[in-house]
Short mmCIF file of C-alpha atoms in Angstrom, two decimals:
data_model
loop_
_atom_site.label_atom_id
_atom_site.label_comp_id
_atom_site.label_asym_id
_atom_site.label_seq_id
_atom_site.Cartn_x
_atom_site.Cartn_y
_atom_site.Cartn_z
CA MET A 8 101.63 81.55 93.42
CA THR A 9 103.91 81.42 96.45
CA THR A 10 105.40 84.37 98.29
CA THR A 11 108.53 84.04 96.16
CA GLY A 12 106.54 84.55 93.00
CA GLU A 13 107.23 81.13 91.50
CA ASP A 14 104.62 79.80 89.18
CA HIS A 15 102.88 76.60 90.23
CA ALA A 16 102.82 74.60 87.04
CA THR A 17 99.83 72.34 86.75
CA GLY A 18 100.67 68.69 87.12
CA ARG A 19 104.24 69.37 88.46
CA GLY A 20 103.69 69.17 92.24
CA GLY A 21 106.40 68.58 94.79
CA PRO A 22 106.26 67.63 98.48
CA TRP A 23 104.54 69.95 100.95
CA TRP A 24 104.87 73.61 99.89
CA TRP A 25 107.35 73.04 97.05
CA THR A 26 106.10 73.20 93.47
CA ARG A 27 108.83 70.91 92.14
CA TRP A 28 111.08 68.20 93.53
CA ARG A 29 114.11 70.09 92.28
CA SER A 30 113.21 73.05 94.51
CA ALA A 31 112.80 70.73 97.51
CA VAL A 32 116.23 69.15 96.94
CA LEU A 33 117.86 72.57 96.53
CA ASP A 34 116.33 73.97 99.72
CA THR A 35 117.24 70.83 101.67
CA GLY A 36 120.86 71.12 100.53
CA LEU A 37 121.01 74.81 101.46
CA ALA A 38 119.46 74.08 104.85
CA ALA A 39 122.00 71.34 105.47
CA GLY A 40 124.87 73.65 104.57
CA SER A 41 123.47 76.40 106.79
CA ALA A 42 123.00 73.95 109.68
CA ALA A 43 126.60 72.77 109.31
CA GLU A 44 127.88 76.36 109.28
CA CYS A 45 125.83 77.41 112.29
CA GLY A 46 126.78 74.22 114.15
CA ALA A 47 130.48 74.92 113.61
CA GLU A 48 130.03 78.54 114.71
CA GLY A 49 128.10 77.27 117.75
CA VAL A 50 131.28 75.88 119.30
CA ARG A 51 132.84 79.35 119.56
CA PHE A 52 129.50 80.83 120.64
CA ALA A 53 129.28 78.27 123.47
CA HIS A 54 132.85 79.07 124.55
CA ASP A 55 132.18 82.83 124.60
CA ALA A 56 128.83 82.38 126.37
CA GLY A 57 130.21 79.91 128.92
CA ILE A 58 127.81 77.10 128.04
CA PRO A 59 128.53 73.51 127.04
CA ALA A 60 129.70 73.13 123.48
CA ALA A 61 127.02 70.57 122.71
CA VAL A 62 124.33 73.12 123.55
CA GLY A 63 125.92 75.65 121.20
CA VAL A 64 126.14 73.10 118.39
CA VAL A 65 122.51 72.03 118.84
CA PHE A 66 121.42 75.67 118.90
CA GLY A 67 123.38 76.40 115.73
CA VAL A 68 122.02 73.35 113.88
CA LEU A 69 118.41 74.18 114.78
CA ALA A 70 118.82 77.85 113.83
CA GLY A 71 120.55 77.04 110.52
CA SER A 72 117.89 74.47 109.60
CA ALA A 73 115.29 77.27 109.44
CA LEU A 74 116.51 77.94 105.90
CA ILE A 75 114.46 74.98 104.68
CA VAL A 76 111.24 77.06 104.90
CA ARG A 77 112.64 80.03 102.95
CA ARG A 78 110.07 79.73 100.13
CA LYS A 79 107.08 79.48 102.43
CA TRP A 80 108.10 81.96 105.17
CA PRO A 81 110.95 84.16 103.90
CA ILE A 82 110.27 86.81 106.54
CA ALA A 83 110.77 84.26 109.34
CA VAL A 84 114.07 83.11 107.84
CA VAL A 85 115.41 86.68 107.63
CA LEU A 86 114.29 87.41 111.20
CA VAL A 87 116.05 84.25 112.46
CA SER A 88 119.24 85.26 110.63
CA ILE A 89 119.09 88.73 112.18
CA ALA A 90 118.47 87.24 115.61
CA ILE A 91 121.54 84.97 115.50
CA THR A 92 123.82 87.59 113.95
CA PRO A 93 125.17 88.67 117.42
CA ALA A 94 126.27 85.04 117.91
CA GLN A 95 128.38 85.46 114.74
CA MET A 96 126.61 82.66 112.86
CA GLY A 97 124.01 82.29 110.06
CA TYR A 98 125.84 84.15 107.30
CA LEU A 99 124.69 81.73 104.59
CA MET A 100 121.14 81.83 105.90
CA GLY A 101 121.20 85.63 105.90
CA ILE A 102 122.39 85.85 102.30
CA VAL A 103 119.92 83.25 100.95
CA GLY A 104 117.08 84.64 103.08
CA LEU A 105 117.57 88.19 101.81
CA TYR A 106 117.68 86.93 98.20
CA THR A 107 114.46 84.95 98.67
CA LEU A 108 112.78 87.89 100.39
CA ALA A 109 113.74 90.33 97.61
CA ALA A 110 112.52 87.93 94.90
CA SER A 111 109.14 87.44 96.56
CA GLU A 112 105.85 89.26 95.95
CA LEU A 113 105.95 90.98 99.33
CA PRO A 114 105.59 94.79 99.46
CA ARG A 115 108.76 96.78 98.94
CA ARG A 116 108.47 98.50 102.31
CA ILE A 117 108.70 95.14 104.11
CA ILE A 118 111.67 94.09 101.99
CA GLY A 119 113.39 97.41 102.61
CA SER A 120 112.75 97.30 106.36
CA LEU A 121 114.09 93.77 106.81
CA ALA A 122 117.09 94.48 104.57
CA GLY A 123 117.83 97.60 106.65
CA MET A 124 117.58 95.62 109.89
CA SER A 125 119.93 92.98 108.51
CA PHE A 126 122.40 95.65 107.37
CA LEU A 127 122.30 97.39 110.75
CA GLY A 128 122.75 94.16 112.69
CA MET A 129 125.67 93.08 110.52
CA LEU A 130 127.23 96.55 110.84
CA ILE A 131 127.05 96.52 114.65
CA VAL A 132 128.32 92.97 115.01
CA MET A 133 131.24 93.53 112.65
CA PHE A 134 132.10 96.82 114.33
CA VAL A 135 132.28 95.18 117.74
CA ARG A 136 134.15 92.12 116.48
CA VAL A 137 136.80 94.07 114.54
CA ARG A 138 137.28 96.47 117.46
CA GLN A 139 137.75 93.57 119.89
CA ASP A 140 140.24 91.91 117.59
CA MET A 141 142.24 95.15 117.32
CA GLN A 142 142.20 95.61 121.08
CA ARG A 143 143.50 92.07 121.56
CA GLY A 144 146.29 92.92 119.18
CA THR A 145 145.21 90.57 116.46
CA TRP A 146 145.34 93.32 113.82
CA GLU A 147 147.86 96.21 113.78
CA LEU A 148 145.87 98.85 111.83
CA GLY A 149 144.66 102.37 112.40
CA ASP A 150 141.33 103.40 113.85
CA TRP A 151 139.96 104.04 110.35
CA PHE A 152 139.90 100.32 109.63
CA VAL A 153 137.12 99.57 112.11
CA PRO A 154 134.30 101.55 110.40
CA PHE A 155 135.67 100.69 106.95
CA ALA A 156 135.65 96.96 107.59
CA SER A 157 132.24 97.12 109.29
CA ILE A 158 130.53 99.07 106.50
CA THR A 159 132.19 97.06 103.71
CA THR A 160 131.20 93.74 105.24
CA ALA A 161 127.64 94.85 106.00
CA VAL A 162 127.14 96.17 102.47
CA GLY A 163 128.73 93.07 100.92
CA MET A 164 126.49 90.74 102.94
CA THR A 165 123.26 92.70 102.29
CA ALA A 166 123.27 94.60 98.98
CA PRO A 167 124.20 91.84 96.46
CA PRO A 168 121.53 89.31 97.54
CA VAL A 169 118.87 92.00 97.74
CA LEU A 170 119.69 93.41 94.29
CA LEU A 171 119.95 89.96 92.72
CA GLY A 172 116.65 88.90 94.28
CA MET A 173 114.89 92.04 93.04
CA TYR A 174 116.23 91.42 89.54
CA VAL A 175 115.15 87.76 89.51
CA GLY A 176 111.71 88.65 90.91
CA ALA A 177 111.19 91.40 88.33
CA ARG A 178 112.28 89.06 85.53
CA ARG A 179 109.93 86.32 86.79
CA ARG A 180 107.02 88.74 86.97
CA LEU A 181 107.81 89.96 83.44
CA MET A 182 107.78 86.40 82.10
CA GLU A 183 104.48 85.69 83.85
CA SER A 184 103.01 88.85 82.37
CA LEU A 185 104.19 87.86 78.89
CA ARG A 186 102.67 84.39 79.30
CA GLU A 187 99.39 85.91 80.44
CA ARG A 188 99.39 88.23 77.45
CA ALA A 189 100.12 85.34 75.12
CA ASP A 190 97.27 83.32 76.62
CA SER A 191 94.96 86.31 76.36
CA LEU A 192 95.95 86.88 72.74
CA GLU A 193 95.36 83.21 71.96
CA ARG A 194 91.90 83.40 73.51
CA GLU A 195 91.11 86.55 71.55
CA LEU A 196 92.29 84.95 68.30
CA GLN A 197 90.15 81.90 69.02
CA LEU A 198 87.15 84.12 69.71
CA LEU A 199 87.79 86.06 66.50
CA ALA A 200 88.07 82.80 64.58
CA GLU A 201 84.74 81.62 66.01
CA ARG A 202 83.08 84.91 65.13
CA ALA A 203 84.59 84.83 61.65
CA GLU A 204 83.27 81.29 61.19
CA GLU A 205 79.83 82.45 62.28
CA ARG A 206 79.97 85.37 59.84
CA ALA A 207 81.16 83.04 57.09
CA GLU A 208 78.31 80.63 57.82
CA TRP A 209 75.85 83.52 57.77
CA ALA A 210 77.32 84.74 54.47
CA ARG A 211 77.04 81.25 52.99
CA GLY A 212 73.41 81.08 54.07
CA GLU A 213 72.71 84.48 52.54
CA GLU A 214 74.44 83.42 49.33
CA ARG A 215 72.41 80.21 49.15
CA THR A 216 69.21 82.22 49.65
CA ARG A 217 70.22 84.70 46.95
CA ILE A 218 71.07 81.95 44.47
CA ALA A 219 67.81 80.15 45.22
CA ARG A 220 65.88 83.38 44.68
CA GLU A 221 67.64 84.04 41.37
CA MET A 222 67.04 80.49 40.17
CA HIS A 223 63.39 80.73 41.14
CA ASP A 224 62.91 84.02 39.31
CA VAL A 225 64.67 82.80 36.18
CA VAL A 226 63.14 79.35 35.97
CA ALA A 227 59.65 79.73 37.42
CA HIS A 228 58.33 82.28 34.94
CA ARG A 229 59.72 80.64 31.81
CA VAL A 230 58.75 77.15 32.81
CA SER A 231 55.27 78.29 33.87
CA LEU A 232 54.69 79.80 30.43
CA MET A 233 56.05 76.65 28.81
CA VAL A 234 53.60 74.53 30.80
CA VAL A 235 50.70 76.82 29.85
CA HIS A 236 51.65 76.68 26.17
CA ALA A 237 52.13 72.92 26.34
CA ALA A 238 48.64 72.53 27.83
CA ALA A 239 47.20 74.75 25.09
CA LEU A 240 49.15 72.80 22.48
CA GLN A 241 47.67 69.57 23.75
CA ALA A 242 44.17 71.03 23.58
CA VAL A 243 44.36 72.41 20.02
CA ALA A 244 46.76 69.93 18.42
CA ARG A 245 44.00 68.18 16.47
CA LYS A 246 41.51 71.04 16.09
CA ASP A 247 43.86 73.80 14.95
CA PRO A 248 47.22 72.48 13.70
CA GLU A 249 48.38 75.98 12.72
CA LYS A 250 47.85 77.29 16.23
CA ALA A 251 49.52 74.18 17.61
CA VAL A 252 52.59 74.89 15.52
CA LYS A 253 52.63 78.46 16.81
CA ASN A 254 52.36 77.29 20.43
CA ALA A 255 55.12 74.75 19.88
CA ALA A 256 57.38 77.50 18.53
CA LEU A 257 56.59 79.62 21.60
CA VAL A 258 57.46 76.71 23.88
CA GLY A 259 60.78 76.33 22.09
CA ASP A 260 61.53 80.04 22.41
CA MET A 261 60.66 79.97 26.11
CA GLY A 262 62.97 76.98 26.69
CA ARG A 263 65.85 78.62 24.83
CA GLN A 264 65.41 81.86 26.80
CA ALA A 265 65.35 79.94 30.09
CA LEU A 266 68.52 78.05 29.11
CA THR A 267 70.24 81.29 28.09
CA GLU A 268 69.46 82.94 31.42
CA LEU A 269 70.57 79.85 33.31
CA ARG A 270 73.87 79.74 31.40
CA GLU A 271 74.49 83.42 32.17
CA MET A 272 73.81 82.90 35.86
CA LEU A 273 75.95 79.77 36.10
CA GLY A 274 78.76 81.54 34.27
CA VAL A 275 78.69 84.37 36.79
CA LEU A 276 78.66 81.90 39.69
CA ARG A 277 81.59 79.95 38.25
CA SER A 278 83.73 83.03 37.68
CA GLY A 279 82.85 84.39 41.10
CA GLY A 280 83.59 81.05 42.74
CA SER A 281 87.01 80.77 41.08
CA ARG A 282 87.94 84.26 42.22
CA ASP A 283 86.79 83.47 45.73
CA ALA A 284 88.83 80.25 45.74
CA ARG A 285 91.94 82.12 44.60
CA GLU A 286 91.45 84.70 47.33
CA ARG A 287 91.03 82.04 50.00
CA ALA A 288 94.18 80.28 48.77
CA ALA A 289 96.18 83.49 49.05
CA VAL A 290 95.02 84.36 52.57
CA PRO A 291 97.02 82.97 55.53
CA LEU A 292 95.12 80.69 57.86
CA VAL A 293 95.77 82.92 60.85
CA ALA A 294 93.84 85.84 59.28
CA VAL A 295 90.43 84.20 59.54
CA GLY A 296 88.62 87.52 59.76
CA VAL A 297 90.27 88.75 56.54
CA ALA A 298 89.20 85.59 54.75
CA ALA A 299 85.62 86.12 55.83
CA ALA A 300 85.75 89.70 54.59
CA ALA A 301 87.17 88.56 51.26
CA ALA A 302 84.40 85.99 50.90
CA ALA A 303 81.79 88.62 51.63
CA ALA A 304 83.40 90.96 49.10
CA ALA A 305 83.43 88.21 46.48
CA SER A 306 79.77 87.50 47.16
CA ARG A 307 78.91 91.17 46.71
CA ALA A 308 80.96 91.28 43.52
CA VAL A 309 79.06 88.30 42.12
CA GLU A 310 75.77 89.91 43.03
CA ASP A 311 76.75 93.22 41.44
CA GLU A 312 77.96 91.48 38.29
CA GLY A 313 74.75 89.50 38.06
CA ALA A 314 72.74 92.65 38.58
CA GLY A 315 74.52 94.43 35.76
CA ASP A 316 73.74 91.68 33.24
CA GLY A 317 70.17 91.06 34.41
CA PRO A 318 66.87 92.27 32.99
CA CYS A 319 65.66 95.85 33.22
CA LEU A 320 62.41 97.80 33.01
CA SER A 321 62.64 98.13 29.23
CA ASP A 322 62.07 94.36 29.04
CA VAL A 323 58.67 94.58 30.73
CA ASP A 324 56.90 94.98 27.38
CA GLU A 325 58.43 91.74 26.11
CA LEU A 326 57.46 90.07 29.39
CA LEU A 327 53.84 91.14 28.97
CA GLY A 328 53.88 90.00 25.34
CA GLN A 329 54.93 86.52 26.42
CA SER A 330 52.11 86.36 28.96
CA ALA A 331 49.63 87.61 26.37
CA ALA A 332 50.82 84.94 23.95
CA ALA A 333 50.08 82.37 26.67
CA GLY A 334 46.44 83.50 26.75
CA MET A 335 46.54 86.09 29.51
CA ALA A 336 44.60 89.32 29.04
CA VAL A 337 47.11 91.83 30.38
CA ASP A 338 47.44 95.60 30.03
CA LEU A 339 50.18 98.01 31.07
CA SER A 340 49.82 101.61 32.29
CA VAL A 341 52.81 103.86 32.97
CA GLU A 342 52.67 107.06 35.04
CA GLY A 343 55.34 109.72 35.16
CA GLU A 344 58.36 110.30 32.98
CA THR A 345 60.24 107.14 32.11
CA ARG A 346 63.87 107.24 33.14
CA SER A 347 66.69 104.86 33.96
CA TYR A 348 67.57 103.64 37.44
CA ALA A 349 70.38 101.70 39.00
CA ALA A 350 70.74 98.20 37.58
CA GLU A 351 69.79 96.55 40.87
CA ILE A 352 66.61 98.66 41.15
CA GLU A 353 65.51 97.93 37.60
CA GLN A 354 66.23 94.23 38.02
CA THR A 355 64.21 94.08 41.24
CA ALA A 356 61.27 95.91 39.66
CA TYR A 357 61.34 93.57 36.69
CA ARG A 358 61.49 90.49 38.94
CA VAL A 359 58.51 91.69 40.97
CA VAL A 360 56.38 92.07 37.84
CA GLN A 361 57.66 88.77 36.46
CA GLU A 362 56.91 86.79 39.62
CA ALA A 363 53.48 88.40 39.98
CA LEU A 364 52.59 87.38 36.40
CA THR A 365 53.92 83.87 37.11
CA ASN A 366 51.61 83.62 40.11
CA VAL A 367 48.70 84.66 37.94
CA HIS A 368 49.54 81.86 35.49
CA LYS A 369 49.75 79.41 38.37
CA HIS A 370 46.74 80.36 40.45
CA ALA A 371 44.42 82.41 38.23
CA ALA A 372 44.97 81.29 34.64
CA GLY A 373 42.90 83.29 32.18
CA ALA A 374 42.25 86.14 34.62
CA LYS A 375 42.57 89.67 33.30
CA THR A 376 45.64 91.34 34.76
CA HIS A 377 46.56 95.01 35.14
CA VAL A 378 50.20 96.10 35.46
CA ARG A 379 50.91 99.66 36.62
CA LEU A 380 54.28 101.42 36.78
CA ALA A 381 54.68 104.84 38.42
CA HIS A 382 57.88 106.86 38.02
CA ARG A 383 57.95 109.34 40.87
CA VAL A 384 60.50 111.90 42.02
CA SER A 385 62.36 109.71 44.53
CA GLU A 386 60.88 106.26 43.98
CA ILE A 387 59.42 103.82 41.54
CA ALA A 388 56.16 102.00 42.28
CA MET A 389 54.70 98.93 40.60
CA GLN A 390 51.44 97.07 41.04
CA VAL A 391 50.19 93.85 39.48
CA GLU A 392 46.51 93.10 40.08
CA ASN A 393 44.47 90.31 38.57
CA GLU A 394 40.74 89.85 38.47
CA PRO A 395 39.09 86.58 39.54
CA PRO A 396 39.80 83.73 37.09
CA PRO A 397 36.92 83.01 34.67
CA GLU A 398 37.03 79.29 35.43
CA LEU A 399 37.95 77.91 38.82
CA GLY A 400 40.51 75.11 38.68
CA SER A 401 42.12 76.32 35.47
CA ALA A 402 45.47 76.47 37.20
CA ALA A 403 45.07 72.94 38.43
CA ALA A 404 44.22 71.84 34.92
CA ALA A 405 47.60 73.08 33.78
CA ARG A 406 49.15 71.26 36.76
CA LEU A 407 51.44 74.14 37.71
CA PRO A 408 53.24 73.39 41.00
CA SER A 409 53.82 76.09 43.58
CA GLY A 410 56.68 76.13 46.04
CA GLY A 411 55.32 79.04 48.08
CA ASN A 412 58.57 81.05 47.73
CA GLY A 413 57.54 83.61 45.13
CA LEU A 414 56.06 86.21 47.48
CA VAL A 415 58.86 85.62 50.00
CA GLY A 416 61.51 86.24 47.34
CA MET A 417 59.80 89.41 46.12
CA ARG A 418 59.55 90.75 49.66
CA GLU A 419 63.23 90.01 50.35
CA ARG A 420 64.32 91.76 47.17
CA VAL A 421 62.28 94.89 47.85
CA LEU A 422 63.15 95.13 51.55
CA ALA A 423 66.87 94.71 50.74
CA LEU A 424 66.68 97.98 48.78
CA GLY A 425 64.81 99.79 51.55
CA GLY A 426 61.42 99.57 49.84
CA VAL A 427 57.91 98.53 50.86
CA PHE A 428 56.13 95.38 49.69
CA VAL A 429 52.44 94.55 50.16
CA SER A 430 50.47 91.62 48.77
CA GLY A 431 47.06 90.13 49.40
CA PRO A 432 43.62 89.34 47.97
CA THR A 433 41.31 92.06 46.69
CA ASP A 434 37.68 92.60 47.59
CA ALA A 435 36.64 91.48 44.09
CA GLY A 436 38.25 88.06 44.58
CA GLY A 437 41.49 88.70 42.74
CA PHE A 438 45.01 89.27 44.03
CA ARG A 439 47.22 92.36 44.21
CA VAL A 440 50.96 92.74 44.51
CA SER A 441 52.36 96.23 45.22
CA ALA A 442 55.93 97.41 45.74
CA VAL A 443 57.64 100.79 46.16
CA ILE A 444 61.41 101.05 45.74
CA PRO A 445 63.49 104.19 46.47
CA ALA A 446 65.13 105.56 43.36
CA ALA A 447 68.44 106.31 45.10
#
């Protein structure tokens, strides 16, 4: 930024200190006009000073040409105009110099001091000139005209350019401030958009994890039991046709239950997705943060809806019956007074027991399993512990695959509710899964 406060636009350079060619042409024209004025006034100055006219003209042209540096050195231009004021020349340079000085970024005390000096010099010169003219008889007016003409001329030559320059400088600074604010706001909006995109990506990742966990819990248990029953059906198909028919019926029931749960989950996801799409369509593109919040709200709504329609603790007996029908020796013990909990808590407790039983089917088929539920004052605790399997490799015989995500999903569910999850092998060679979930 120059001393006049003009903005240097990038890629719009002019010659030397000018920011634009238009400014250079304007200043050159003003300097030429000032040089012509001062050169014409130099003839009379040379006559009054008793020097050759050519010297006065050269002096006037050189002094008036100083206006060409008004943007780079406005103080110098004003000082030159004040210096040549006694020679009764440089009026154009004085007016333009004061305007440029007032529009610059210089301190107000400097502008006020130079404007006062210019006013005082013009006042003295006009006072002397008007008085001389009246003494020579050029003007036939009273003595009051001398101070009136001096003050009026000095004010007219000083006040308008200074006021106009201060107005233009203030307006330029205001526009620069508004541009800076607009740039700052644009940067802030871009930063908010980036943060919103990061939050949206994080929310999408969380949603994918949640859906994967739900699909694992719904499918793994049912399919594991179906595989166990299918293996048993294959083993007894020829020896015990009646038992084979019973196992085949159980496999069919398991498949239908798995399909029912999958349909319910997909229905919730479809309805939630359509609502989320409608919300995104209704949100303006500029409100990126609001869109991210709406997506998060839709995700929570889907999760809450799924939690309300999911299984609960009252279904644990049916769950154990299915495992017993698959050949697992399982018993249930309940401590404390049975009561209802929030849907999300009951669903998490059910899923922990379900996944623990699925792991027993996968890794310790035929092992005796103990399921314990404890209803306490401010929490509910559950524990699933299996003894060592009677025959090593029984799980492999059933060819039950394991993705390694069961324990991770259980831990995520319990920790999300502020609970504690512990799992690991027992000293007897079995495996234990324990979880405590706050009741509130």
